[in-house]
Coordinates of C-alpha atoms and ligand atoms in Angstrom, one line a residue:
X120 CA -26.9 148.3 1.3
X121 CA -26.0 152.0 1.7
X122 CA -22.8 153.3 0.4
X123 CA -20.1 154.5 2.8
X124 CA -20.4 158.1 1.6
X125 CA -24.2 158.1 2.3
X126 CA -23.7 156.4 5.7
X127 CA -21.1 159.1 6.6
X128 CA -23.5 161.9 5.6
X129 CA -26.5 160.4 7.4
X130 CA -24.3 160.0 10.5
X131 CA -23.2 163.6 10.3
X132 CA -26.8 164.6 10.0
X133 CA -27.6 162.8 13.4
X134 CA -25.0 165.1 14.9
X135 CA -26.2 168.2 13.0
X136 CA -29.8 167.7 14.2
X137 CA -28.7 167.2 17.8
X138 CA -26.7 170.4 17.4
X139 CA -29.8 172.1 16.1
X140 CA -31.7 171.0 19.2
X141 CA -28.9 172.5 21.3
X142 CA -29.0 175.7 19.4
X143 CA -32.7 176.1 19.8
X144 CA -32.5 175.3 23.5
X145 CA -30.0 178.0 23.8
X146 CA -32.4 180.4 22.1
X147 CA -35.2 179.2 24.3
X148 CA -33.2 179.9 27.4
X149 CA -32.2 183.3 26.1
X150 CA -35.9 184.3 25.8
X151 CA -36.7 182.7 29.2
X152 CA -34.1 185.0 30.8
X153 CA -35.6 187.9 29.0
X154 CA -39.1 187.1 30.3
X155 CA -40.6 186.1 26.9
X156 CA -42.2 182.8 27.8
X157 CA -43.9 182.5 24.5
X158 CA -40.7 182.6 22.5
X159 CA -39.2 180.3 25.1
X160 CA -42.0 177.8 24.5
X161 CA -41.7 178.1 20.7
X162 CA -38.0 177.3 20.6
X163 CA -38.3 174.6 23.3
X164 CA -40.8 172.8 21.0
X165 CA -38.4 173.5 18.1
X166 CA -35.6 171.7 20.0
X167 CA -37.9 168.7 20.6
X168 CA -38.6 168.5 16.9
X169 CA -34.8 168.6 16.1
X170 CA -34.2 165.8 18.6
X171 CA -36.9 163.8 16.7
X172 CA -35.1 164.5 13.4
X173 CA -31.9 163.1 14.9
X174 CA -33.7 160.0 16.0
X175 CA -35.2 159.5 12.6
X176 CA -31.8 159.6 10.9
X177 CA -30.4 157.3 13.6
X178 CA -33.3 154.8 13.1
X179 CA -33.0 154.9 9.4
X180 CA -29.3 153.9 9.6
X181 CA -30.1 151.1 12.0
X182 CA -33.0 149.9 9.9
X183 CA -30.4 149.5 7.1
X184 CA -28.0 147.5 9.4
X185 CA -25.6 150.4 9.8
X186 CA -23.8 151.4 12.9
X187 CA -24.6 154.9 14.4
X188 CA -21.5 156.8 15.6
X189 CA -22.3 159.6 18.0
X190 CA -19.8 162.4 18.0
X191 CA -19.4 165.4 20.3
X192 CA -22.1 168.0 20.0
X193 CA -20.6 171.5 19.6
X194 CA -21.5 174.2 22.2
X195 CA -24.0 176.8 20.9
X196 CA -21.8 179.9 20.6
X197 CA -24.1 182.5 19.1
X198 CA -24.4 185.7 21.0
X199 CA -27.8 187.3 21.3
X200 CA -27.9 191.0 21.9
X201 CA -31.3 191.8 20.6
X202 CA -34.6 190.0 20.5
X203 CA -34.3 189.6 16.7
X204 CA -30.9 187.9 16.9
X205 CA -32.1 184.4 17.6
X206 CA -34.9 184.7 15.0
X207 CA -32.4 185.7 12.3
X208 CA -29.9 183.1 13.4
X209 CA -32.6 180.4 13.3
X210 CA -33.6 181.4 9.7
X211 CA -29.9 181.3 8.6
X212 CA -29.4 178.0 10.4
X213 CA -32.4 176.3 8.7
X214 CA -31.0 177.3 5.3
X215 CA -27.7 175.6 6.3
X216 CA -29.6 172.5 7.3
X217 CA -31.5 172.5 4.0
X218 CA -28.2 172.5 2.2
X219 CA -27.0 169.5 4.2
X220 CA -30.1 167.5 3.4
X221 CA -29.8 168.4 -0.3
X222 CA -26.1 167.2 -0.2
X223 CA -27.2 163.8 1.2
X224 CA -29.9 163.7 -1.4
X225 CA -27.4 164.4 -4.2
X226 CA -25.1 161.7 -2.9
X227 CA -27.9 159.2 -2.7
X228 CA -29.0 160.2 -6.3
X229 CA -25.5 159.6 -7.5
X230 CA -25.5 156.1 -6.1
X231 CA -29.0 155.3 -7.4
X232 CA -29.9 154.9 -3.7
X233 CA -33.7 155.2 -4.2
X234 CA -34.4 154.1 -0.7
X235 CA -32.5 156.9 0.9
X236 CA -33.9 159.4 -1.5
X237 CA -37.4 158.3 -0.5
X238 CA -36.5 158.6 3.1
X239 CA -35.2 162.1 2.6
X240 CA -38.3 163.3 0.7
X241 CA -40.0 164.0 4.0
X242 CA -37.0 166.1 5.1
X243 CA -36.9 168.1 1.9
X244 CA -40.5 169.0 2.5
X245 CA -40.0 169.6 6.2
X246 CA -37.1 171.9 5.5
X247 CA -39.3 174.1 3.2
X248 CA -41.7 174.4 6.1
X249 CA -38.9 175.1 8.6
X250 CA -37.4 177.8 6.5
X251 CA -40.9 179.4 6.0
X252 CA -41.6 179.3 9.8
X253 CA -38.3 180.8 10.6
X254 CA -38.7 183.6 8.1
X255 CA -42.2 184.2 9.4
X256 CA -40.8 184.6 13.0
X257 CA -38.5 187.3 11.7
X258 CA -41.1 189.1 9.7
X259 CA -43.7 189.1 12.5
X260 CA -41.2 190.5 14.9
X261 CA -40.2 193.3 12.5
X262 CA -43.9 194.1 11.9
X263 CA -45.3 194.0 15.4
X264 CA -42.5 193.3 17.9
X265 CA -41.0 196.7 18.2
X266 CA -43.7 198.1 20.4
X267 CA -44.4 196.7 23.8
X268 CA -48.1 195.9 23.2
X269 CA -47.3 194.1 20.0
X270 CA -44.5 192.1 21.5
X271 CA -46.7 191.2 24.4
X272 CA -49.4 189.8 22.0
X273 CA -46.8 188.1 19.8
X274 CA -45.3 186.4 22.8
X275 CA -48.7 185.3 24.0
X276 CA -49.5 183.7 20.6
X277 CA -46.3 181.7 20.7
X278 CA -47.3 180.1 23.9
X279 CA -49.8 178.1 22.0
X280 CA -47.3 176.0 20.1
X281 CA -47.5 172.4 21.3
X282 CA -45.1 169.6 20.6
X283 CA -46.3 166.8 18.4
X284 CA -44.3 163.8 17.1
X285 CA -43.1 163.9 13.5
X286 CA -45.5 162.6 10.8
X287 CA -42.8 160.4 9.4
X288 CA -42.6 156.9 10.8
X289 CA -40.0 154.3 9.7
Ligands
FEO273 FE1 -34.1 169.4 11.6 FE2 -34.8 172.4 11.7 O1 -34.2 171.0 10.7

């Protein structure tokens, strides 16, 4: 049985992951409007991954006999004025999510909830990857995105990202 605290944090995480999907969809739409279809594609796939993360938290709660409570998802309210704005916001957001995952881990550790810790292991690793990818997006743009030829090429490369289901199964 999971503790009330851990259940609350896991439930919050369902909402946070759905918010992440919303945030990345907003970024995808920004780039679509700017004519950068590769960046649009990259963030659309990112949104799909975030939705999957939400489902995993939801299914984990259900697998443990807990009720999932869906709360309202906040409207993405970041303003993008330059091509680098979503990239930097994405990197900052991933660090925030890492902190949230670590907080759940810490609560599970405190309760000797080894099952939840084991479930979260995948997310701890995933977050390291997510932060790395997000930082890479910023770095690549700063290196190559400020001239039109470089941006054209970068955008083309990002068209190649394809969605694949998460490697974690419950
Ligand atoms: Fe679900 Fe980008 O962390």
